[in-house]
Amino acid sequence: MNVELQQHYGYLFEPELLQEIDSIGVYRKIRQGEQLMDIGEPITHMPLLLTGAIKILREDEKGDELLLYFLEKGDSCAMTFSCCMGKKKSEIRAVAESDVELLMIPVEKMQLWMGQYTTWQHYILDSYHTRMMELLETVDTLAFMKMDERLLKHLQDKAKVNHDDMVQTTHQEIALDMHTSRVVVSRLLKKLENEGKIQMYRNQIRVVAL
DNA sequence: ACATTAAGTGATT
DNA sequence: AATCACTTAATGT
C-alpha cells in the first residue's frame, strides 16, 4: 500500500476502499511546471493528490490565463466530477505548481464507488463543496480587492501550498497568473516590500506577512 | 566579454 | 492599471 495514500486518505476511507484505490489507481509523478490537463481535453481520470500542489487555470479567447485556485494533498479536482458524468471536455488547465505525486482513478471506477462506499460519496461531495467555496473566494477576490491586495494574497497562497515562505517565481509569472502586466507586478511588489510585507530577490520572494 | 533574461523607471493613456 | 520605451542588474556561455 502506498504510504502517502495511507497517510492522507487513511482516515477518510475504509480499508477495502483504500485497497481498491491502491490497486486500481495509476501512480504518476509530475515535475514542477508540467501540464496535467488542458482545456478541451476529454476527462478520463480523476486525480487524487498525494504530495505537492497543482494550480488550476482558466483561459480566455486570446490565450490569456487566470489562476483559479490551488489543489493540495488530499484534494481532488471538482471539475472532473461534473465533466466525466456526461463525458464532457475539460474547461480548465492544470499545471504542477511543485513536484507532484498522484493517483489517477478511472472515471468508471469513481462512479461505481459512489454507489458502493458512502465514505467515497462523502469525500466527493465534500470535495465538490470545498472547490466551490474556493471558486467563490477567488470571485470575491477579483471583484472586490485591489491589485495590491490580490497580489499579496496570491503570494500568501503560493507560500501556503508550497509550505515555504520563499516563493520561487518571477514577476512575469505572477503577472500571467493574475492576468496583469509585469510592470504593474514589479511596482506593487516594491510597494509591498516597503510596507515590510515581503522581501524581494531575483527569482524569489520571501513572504513575511503570512 | 557578450548575450539573455529579470527587474526597475518615467512618461503616456 | 495598462502599455511603451528604455535602463540597469544578474546570470549563463
mmCIF file of C-alpha atoms (C1' of nucleotides) in Angstrom:
data_model
loop_
_atom_site.group_PDB
_atom_site.id
_atom_site.type_symbol
_atom_site.label_atom_id
_atom_site.label_comp_id
_atom_site.label_asym_id
_atom_site.label_seq_id
_atom_site.Cartn_x
_atom_site.Cartn_y
_atom_site.Cartn_z
ATOM 1 C CA MET A 1 0.000 0.000 0.000
ATOM 2 C CA ASN A 2 1.227 3.441 -0.918
ATOM 3 C CA VAL A 3 2.424 5.239 2.197
ATOM 4 C CA GLU A 4 1.188 8.664 1.159
ATOM 5 C CA LEU A 5 -2.203 7.216 0.328
ATOM 6 C CA GLN A 6 -2.494 5.701 3.790
ATOM 7 C CA GLN A 7 -1.320 8.925 5.352
ATOM 8 C CA HIS A 8 -3.593 11.419 3.660
ATOM 9 C CA TYR A 9 -6.630 9.314 2.898
ATOM 10 C CA GLY A 10 -6.433 6.575 5.513
ATOM 11 C CA TYR A 11 -8.758 8.300 7.944
ATOM 12 C CA LEU A 12 -11.287 9.043 5.195
ATOM 13 C CA PHE A 13 -11.881 5.664 3.619
ATOM 14 C CA GLU A 14 -12.442 2.153 4.909
ATOM 15 C CA PRO A 15 -9.672 -0.417 4.342
ATOM 16 C CA GLU A 16 -11.458 -2.149 1.448
ATOM 17 C CA LEU A 17 -11.821 1.092 -0.471
ATOM 18 C CA LEU A 18 -8.232 2.083 0.250
ATOM 19 C CA GLN A 19 -7.167 -1.291 -1.046
ATOM 20 C CA GLU A 20 -9.113 -0.753 -4.263
ATOM 21 C CA ILE A 21 -7.729 2.742 -4.743
ATOM 22 C CA ASP A 22 -4.246 1.399 -4.206
ATOM 23 C CA SER A 23 -4.570 -1.382 -6.758
ATOM 24 C CA ILE A 24 -6.591 0.491 -9.397
ATOM 25 C CA GLY A 25 -5.157 4.000 -9.146
ATOM 26 C CA VAL A 26 -2.319 4.644 -11.559
ATOM 27 C CA TYR A 27 0.610 6.226 -9.768
ATOM 28 C CA ARG A 28 2.096 9.236 -11.532
ATOM 29 C CA LYS A 29 4.894 11.607 -10.723
ATOM 30 C CA ILE A 30 4.831 15.029 -12.309
ATOM 31 C CA ARG A 31 7.638 17.516 -12.257
ATOM 32 C CA GLN A 32 7.064 21.152 -11.408
ATOM 33 C CA GLY A 33 5.717 23.211 -14.284
ATOM 34 C CA GLU A 34 4.406 20.230 -16.261
ATOM 35 C CA GLN A 35 0.847 20.264 -17.515
ATOM 36 C CA LEU A 36 -1.537 17.563 -16.299
ATOM 37 C CA MET A 37 -4.634 18.581 -18.156
ATOM 38 C CA ASP A 38 -5.588 21.131 -20.772
ATOM 39 C CA ILE A 39 -8.737 22.884 -21.892
ATOM 40 C CA GLY A 40 -10.705 20.845 -24.381
ATOM 41 C CA GLU A 41 -9.189 17.522 -23.418
ATOM 42 C CA PRO A 42 -11.621 14.746 -22.582
ATOM 43 C CA ILE A 43 -11.535 13.700 -18.956
ATOM 44 C CA THR A 44 -10.861 10.025 -18.388
ATOM 45 C CA HIS A 45 -9.349 10.011 -14.928
ATOM 46 C CA MET A 46 -9.736 11.747 -11.634
ATOM 47 C CA PRO A 47 -6.603 12.788 -9.763
ATOM 48 C CA LEU A 48 -6.015 12.118 -6.064
ATOM 49 C CA LEU A 49 -3.151 14.266 -4.871
ATOM 50 C CA LEU A 50 -0.598 12.562 -2.648
ATOM 51 C CA THR A 51 2.132 15.193 -2.434
ATOM 52 C CA GLY A 52 2.780 18.617 -3.886
ATOM 53 C CA ALA A 53 0.349 21.166 -5.299
ATOM 54 C CA ILE A 54 -1.400 21.891 -8.577
ATOM 55 C CA LYS A 55 -2.655 25.195 -9.890
ATOM 56 C CA ILE A 56 -5.892 25.372 -11.826
ATOM 57 C CA LEU A 57 -6.117 27.934 -14.609
ATOM 58 C CA ARG A 58 -8.795 29.308 -16.877
ATOM 59 C CA GLU A 59 -8.068 30.731 -20.284
ATOM 60 C CA ASP A 60 -9.825 33.339 -22.414
ATOM 61 C CA GLU A 61 -10.190 33.529 -26.210
ATOM 62 C CA LYS A 62 -6.870 35.261 -26.594
ATOM 63 C CA GLY A 63 -4.984 32.628 -24.663
ATOM 64 C CA ASP A 64 -4.551 34.791 -21.585
ATOM 65 C CA GLU A 65 -4.572 32.835 -18.354
ATOM 66 C CA LEU A 66 -6.083 33.396 -14.954
ATOM 67 C CA LEU A 67 -5.373 31.362 -11.863
ATOM 68 C CA LEU A 68 -8.487 29.959 -10.226
ATOM 69 C CA TYR A 69 -7.167 28.030 -7.236
ATOM 70 C CA PHE A 70 -4.616 25.586 -5.931
ATOM 71 C CA LEU A 71 -5.066 21.908 -5.131
ATOM 72 C CA GLU A 72 -3.106 20.251 -2.343
ATOM 73 C CA LYS A 73 -2.593 16.780 -0.929
ATOM 74 C CA GLY A 74 -5.897 15.187 -0.047
ATOM 75 C CA ASP A 75 -7.628 17.294 -2.680
ATOM 76 C CA SER A 76 -9.157 16.351 -5.948
ATOM 77 C CA CYS A 77 -10.366 18.314 -8.925
ATOM 78 C CA ALA A 78 -14.052 19.170 -8.794
ATOM 79 C CA MET A 79 -14.355 19.728 -12.495
ATOM 80 C CA THR A 80 -13.833 16.049 -13.140
ATOM 81 C CA PHE A 81 -16.963 15.138 -11.198
ATOM 82 C CA SER A 82 -19.327 17.176 -13.281
ATOM 83 C CA CYS A 83 -17.452 16.743 -16.533
ATOM 84 C CA CYS A 84 -16.962 12.994 -16.580
ATOM 85 C CA MET A 85 -20.608 12.185 -15.936
ATOM 86 C CA GLY A 86 -21.586 13.462 -19.350
ATOM 87 C CA LYS A 87 -18.211 12.647 -20.898
ATOM 88 C CA LYS A 88 -17.532 16.338 -21.254
ATOM 89 C CA LYS A 89 -14.283 18.048 -22.041
ATOM 90 C CA SER A 90 -12.172 19.888 -19.544
ATOM 91 C CA GLU A 91 -12.920 23.563 -19.005
ATOM 92 C CA ILE A 92 -9.709 24.189 -17.182
ATOM 93 C CA ARG A 93 -5.979 23.688 -17.350
ATOM 94 C CA ALA A 94 -3.972 22.064 -14.577
ATOM 95 C CA VAL A 95 -0.279 22.754 -14.102
ATOM 96 C CA ALA A 96 2.002 21.299 -11.437
ATOM 97 C CA GLU A 97 2.867 24.089 -9.014
ATOM 98 C CA SER A 98 5.543 21.936 -7.408
ATOM 99 C CA ASP A 99 6.692 18.375 -7.964
ATOM 100 C CA VAL A 100 3.580 16.283 -7.631
ATOM 101 C CA GLU A 101 2.721 12.672 -6.842
ATOM 102 C CA LEU A 102 -0.791 11.495 -7.558
ATOM 103 C CA LEU A 103 -3.050 8.561 -8.270
ATOM 104 C CA MET A 104 -5.206 8.572 -11.377
ATOM 105 C CA ILE A 105 -8.596 6.954 -10.871
ATOM 106 C CA PRO A 106 -10.570 5.922 -13.974
ATOM 107 C CA VAL A 107 -13.901 7.691 -14.269
ATOM 108 C CA GLU A 108 -15.875 4.427 -14.360
ATOM 109 C CA LYS A 109 -14.452 3.352 -11.009
ATOM 110 C CA MET A 110 -15.176 6.633 -9.344
ATOM 111 C CA GLN A 111 -18.779 6.333 -10.480
ATOM 112 C CA LEU A 112 -19.015 2.752 -9.295
ATOM 113 C CA TRP A 113 -17.640 3.632 -5.875
ATOM 114 C CA MET A 114 -20.218 6.366 -5.488
ATOM 115 C CA GLY A 115 -22.816 3.639 -5.036
ATOM 116 C CA GLN A 116 -20.593 1.233 -3.170
ATOM 117 C CA TYR A 117 -18.940 3.328 -0.493
ATOM 118 C CA THR A 118 -20.603 6.056 1.499
ATOM 119 C CA THR A 119 -17.219 7.401 2.591
ATOM 120 C CA TRP A 120 -16.347 7.892 -1.059
ATOM 121 C CA GLN A 121 -19.670 9.603 -1.638
ATOM 122 C CA HIS A 122 -18.975 11.962 1.201
ATOM 123 C CA TYR A 123 -15.483 12.637 0.037
ATOM 124 C CA ILE A 124 -16.657 13.526 -3.475
ATOM 125 C CA LEU A 125 -19.469 15.763 -2.317
ATOM 126 C CA ASP A 126 -17.324 17.408 0.308
ATOM 127 C CA SER A 127 -14.557 17.990 -2.180
ATOM 128 C CA TYR A 128 -17.035 19.488 -4.600
ATOM 129 C CA HIS A 129 -18.220 21.835 -1.916
ATOM 130 C CA THR A 130 -14.698 22.871 -0.993
ATOM 131 C CA ARG A 131 -13.832 23.618 -4.620
ATOM 132 C CA MET A 132 -16.978 25.659 -4.970
ATOM 133 C CA MET A 133 -16.070 27.698 -1.900
ATOM 134 C CA GLU A 134 -12.603 28.312 -3.235
ATOM 135 C CA LEU A 135 -14.042 29.429 -6.517
ATOM 136 C CA LEU A 136 -16.349 31.855 -4.741
ATOM 137 C CA GLU A 137 -13.408 33.178 -2.802
ATOM 138 C CA THR A 138 -11.475 33.905 -5.967
ATOM 139 C CA VAL A 139 -14.527 35.582 -7.465
ATOM 140 C CA ASP A 140 -14.701 37.801 -4.384
ATOM 141 C CA THR A 141 -11.010 38.497 -4.686
ATOM 142 C CA LEU A 142 -11.348 39.528 -8.314
ATOM 143 C CA ALA A 143 -14.441 41.610 -7.794
ATOM 144 C CA PHE A 144 -13.687 43.412 -4.559
ATOM 145 C CA MET A 145 -9.969 43.506 -3.936
ATOM 146 C CA LYS A 146 -7.478 45.919 -5.400
ATOM 147 C CA MET A 147 -4.448 44.752 -7.272
ATOM 148 C CA ASP A 148 -2.037 45.183 -4.376
ATOM 149 C CA GLU A 149 -4.268 43.145 -2.054
ATOM 150 C CA ARG A 150 -4.755 40.485 -4.691
ATOM 151 C CA LEU A 151 -1.022 40.307 -5.218
ATOM 152 C CA LEU A 152 -0.276 39.800 -1.551
ATOM 153 C CA LYS A 153 -2.994 37.163 -1.283
ATOM 154 C CA HIS A 154 -1.604 35.374 -4.291
ATOM 155 C CA LEU A 155 1.853 35.260 -2.747
ATOM 156 C CA GLN A 156 0.471 34.044 0.559
ATOM 157 C CA ASP A 157 -1.478 31.287 -1.192
ATOM 158 C CA LYS A 158 1.584 30.301 -3.141
ATOM 159 C CA ALA A 159 3.667 30.180 0.024
ATOM 160 C CA LYS A 160 0.997 28.105 1.704
ATOM 161 C CA VAL A 161 0.678 25.377 -0.907
ATOM 162 C CA ASN A 162 4.428 25.058 -1.203
ATOM 163 C CA HIS A 163 4.951 25.119 2.554
ATOM 164 C CA ASP A 164 7.704 27.651 2.138
ATOM 165 C CA ASP A 165 7.726 31.404 2.747
ATOM 166 C CA MET A 166 10.337 31.651 -0.008
ATOM 167 C CA VAL A 167 8.249 31.748 -3.152
ATOM 168 C CA GLN A 168 10.153 30.721 -6.235
ATOM 169 C CA THR A 169 8.822 32.777 -9.120
ATOM 170 C CA THR A 170 9.358 35.755 -11.427
ATOM 171 C CA HIS A 171 7.384 38.956 -11.751
ATOM 172 C CA GLN A 172 6.418 37.856 -15.224
ATOM 173 C CA GLU A 173 4.973 34.572 -13.989
ATOM 174 C CA ILE A 174 2.912 36.294 -11.337
ATOM 175 C CA ALA A 175 1.630 38.718 -13.928
ATOM 176 C CA LEU A 176 0.466 35.834 -16.107
ATOM 177 C CA ASP A 177 -1.244 34.038 -13.233
ATOM 178 C CA MET A 178 -3.033 37.186 -12.142
ATOM 179 C CA HIS A 179 -3.748 38.361 -15.644
ATOM 180 C CA THR A 180 -1.985 41.680 -15.391
ATOM 181 C CA SER A 181 1.245 43.150 -16.721
ATOM 182 C CA ARG A 182 4.720 42.569 -15.399
ATOM 183 C CA VAL A 183 5.312 46.266 -14.852
ATOM 184 C CA VAL A 184 2.347 46.513 -12.529
ATOM 185 C CA VAL A 185 3.530 43.494 -10.567
ATOM 186 C CA SER A 186 7.017 44.934 -10.190
ATOM 187 C CA ARG A 187 5.699 48.245 -8.895
ATOM 188 C CA LEU A 188 3.241 46.722 -6.481
ATOM 189 C CA LEU A 189 5.827 44.275 -5.208
ATOM 190 C CA LYS A 190 8.107 47.154 -4.388
ATOM 191 C CA LYS A 191 5.298 48.805 -2.505
ATOM 192 C CA LEU A 192 4.706 45.611 -0.535
ATOM 193 C CA GLU A 193 8.398 45.396 0.210
ATOM 194 C CA ASN A 194 8.411 48.964 1.537
ATOM 195 C CA GLU A 195 5.489 48.070 3.749
ATOM 196 C CA GLY A 196 7.544 45.196 5.108
ATOM 197 C CA LYS A 197 5.159 42.515 3.866
ATOM 198 C CA ILE A 198 7.668 40.819 1.583
ATOM 199 C CA GLN A 199 11.330 40.732 0.643
ATOM 200 C CA MET A 200 12.447 40.546 -2.957
ATOM 201 C CA TYR A 201 15.307 38.661 -4.507
ATOM 202 C CA ARG A 202 15.973 37.590 -8.047
ATOM 203 C CA ASN A 203 13.553 34.810 -8.962
ATOM 204 C CA GLN A 204 12.498 34.619 -5.334
ATOM 205 C CA ILE A 205 10.202 36.426 -2.971
ATOM 206 C CA ARG A 206 10.044 35.942 0.772
ATOM 207 C CA VAL A 207 6.573 36.381 2.162
ATOM 208 C CA VAL A 208 6.924 37.978 5.575
ATOM 209 C CA ALA A 209 3.282 38.670 6.275
ATOM 210 C CA LEU A 210 1.655 35.262 6.437
ATOM 211 C "C1'" DA B 1 33.290 39.650 -22.881
ATOM 212 C "C1'" DC B 2 28.842 39.095 -24.710
ATOM 213 C "C1'" DA B 3 24.046 37.637 -24.964
ATOM 214 C "C1'" DT B 4 19.992 36.646 -22.489
ATOM 215 C "C1'" DT B 5 16.672 37.195 -19.098
ATOM 216 C "C1'" DA B 6 14.751 39.538 -14.932
ATOM 217 C "C1'" DA B 7 13.621 43.679 -12.820
ATOM 218 C "C1'" DG B 8 13.271 48.995 -12.361
ATOM 219 C "C1'" DT B 9 11.698 53.632 -14.137
ATOM 220 C "C1'" DG B 10 9.339 57.599 -16.334
ATOM 221 C "C1'" DA B 11 6.018 59.037 -19.314
ATOM 222 C "C1'" DT B 12 1.533 58.483 -21.558
ATOM 223 C "C1'" DT B 13 -3.268 56.919 -21.855
ATOM 224 C "C1'" DA C 1 -3.954 49.669 -14.137
ATOM 225 C "C1'" DA C 2 -2.005 49.020 -18.894
ATOM 226 C "C1'" DT C 3 1.422 49.968 -22.300
ATOM 227 C "C1'" DC C 4 5.659 51.737 -24.274
ATOM 228 C "C1'" DA C 5 10.269 52.594 -24.439
ATOM 229 C "C1'" DC C 6 14.302 52.342 -22.253
ATOM 230 C "C1'" DT C 7 17.785 51.352 -18.397
ATOM 231 C "C1'" DT C 8 20.022 48.562 -15.108
ATOM 232 C "C1'" DA C 9 21.206 44.327 -12.897
ATOM 233 C "C1'" DA C 10 22.008 39.380 -12.624
ATOM 234 C "C1'" DT C 11 23.145 35.189 -14.810
ATOM 235 C "C1'" DG C 12 24.677 31.861 -18.275
ATOM 236 C "C1'" DT C 13 28.070 30.554 -22.082
#
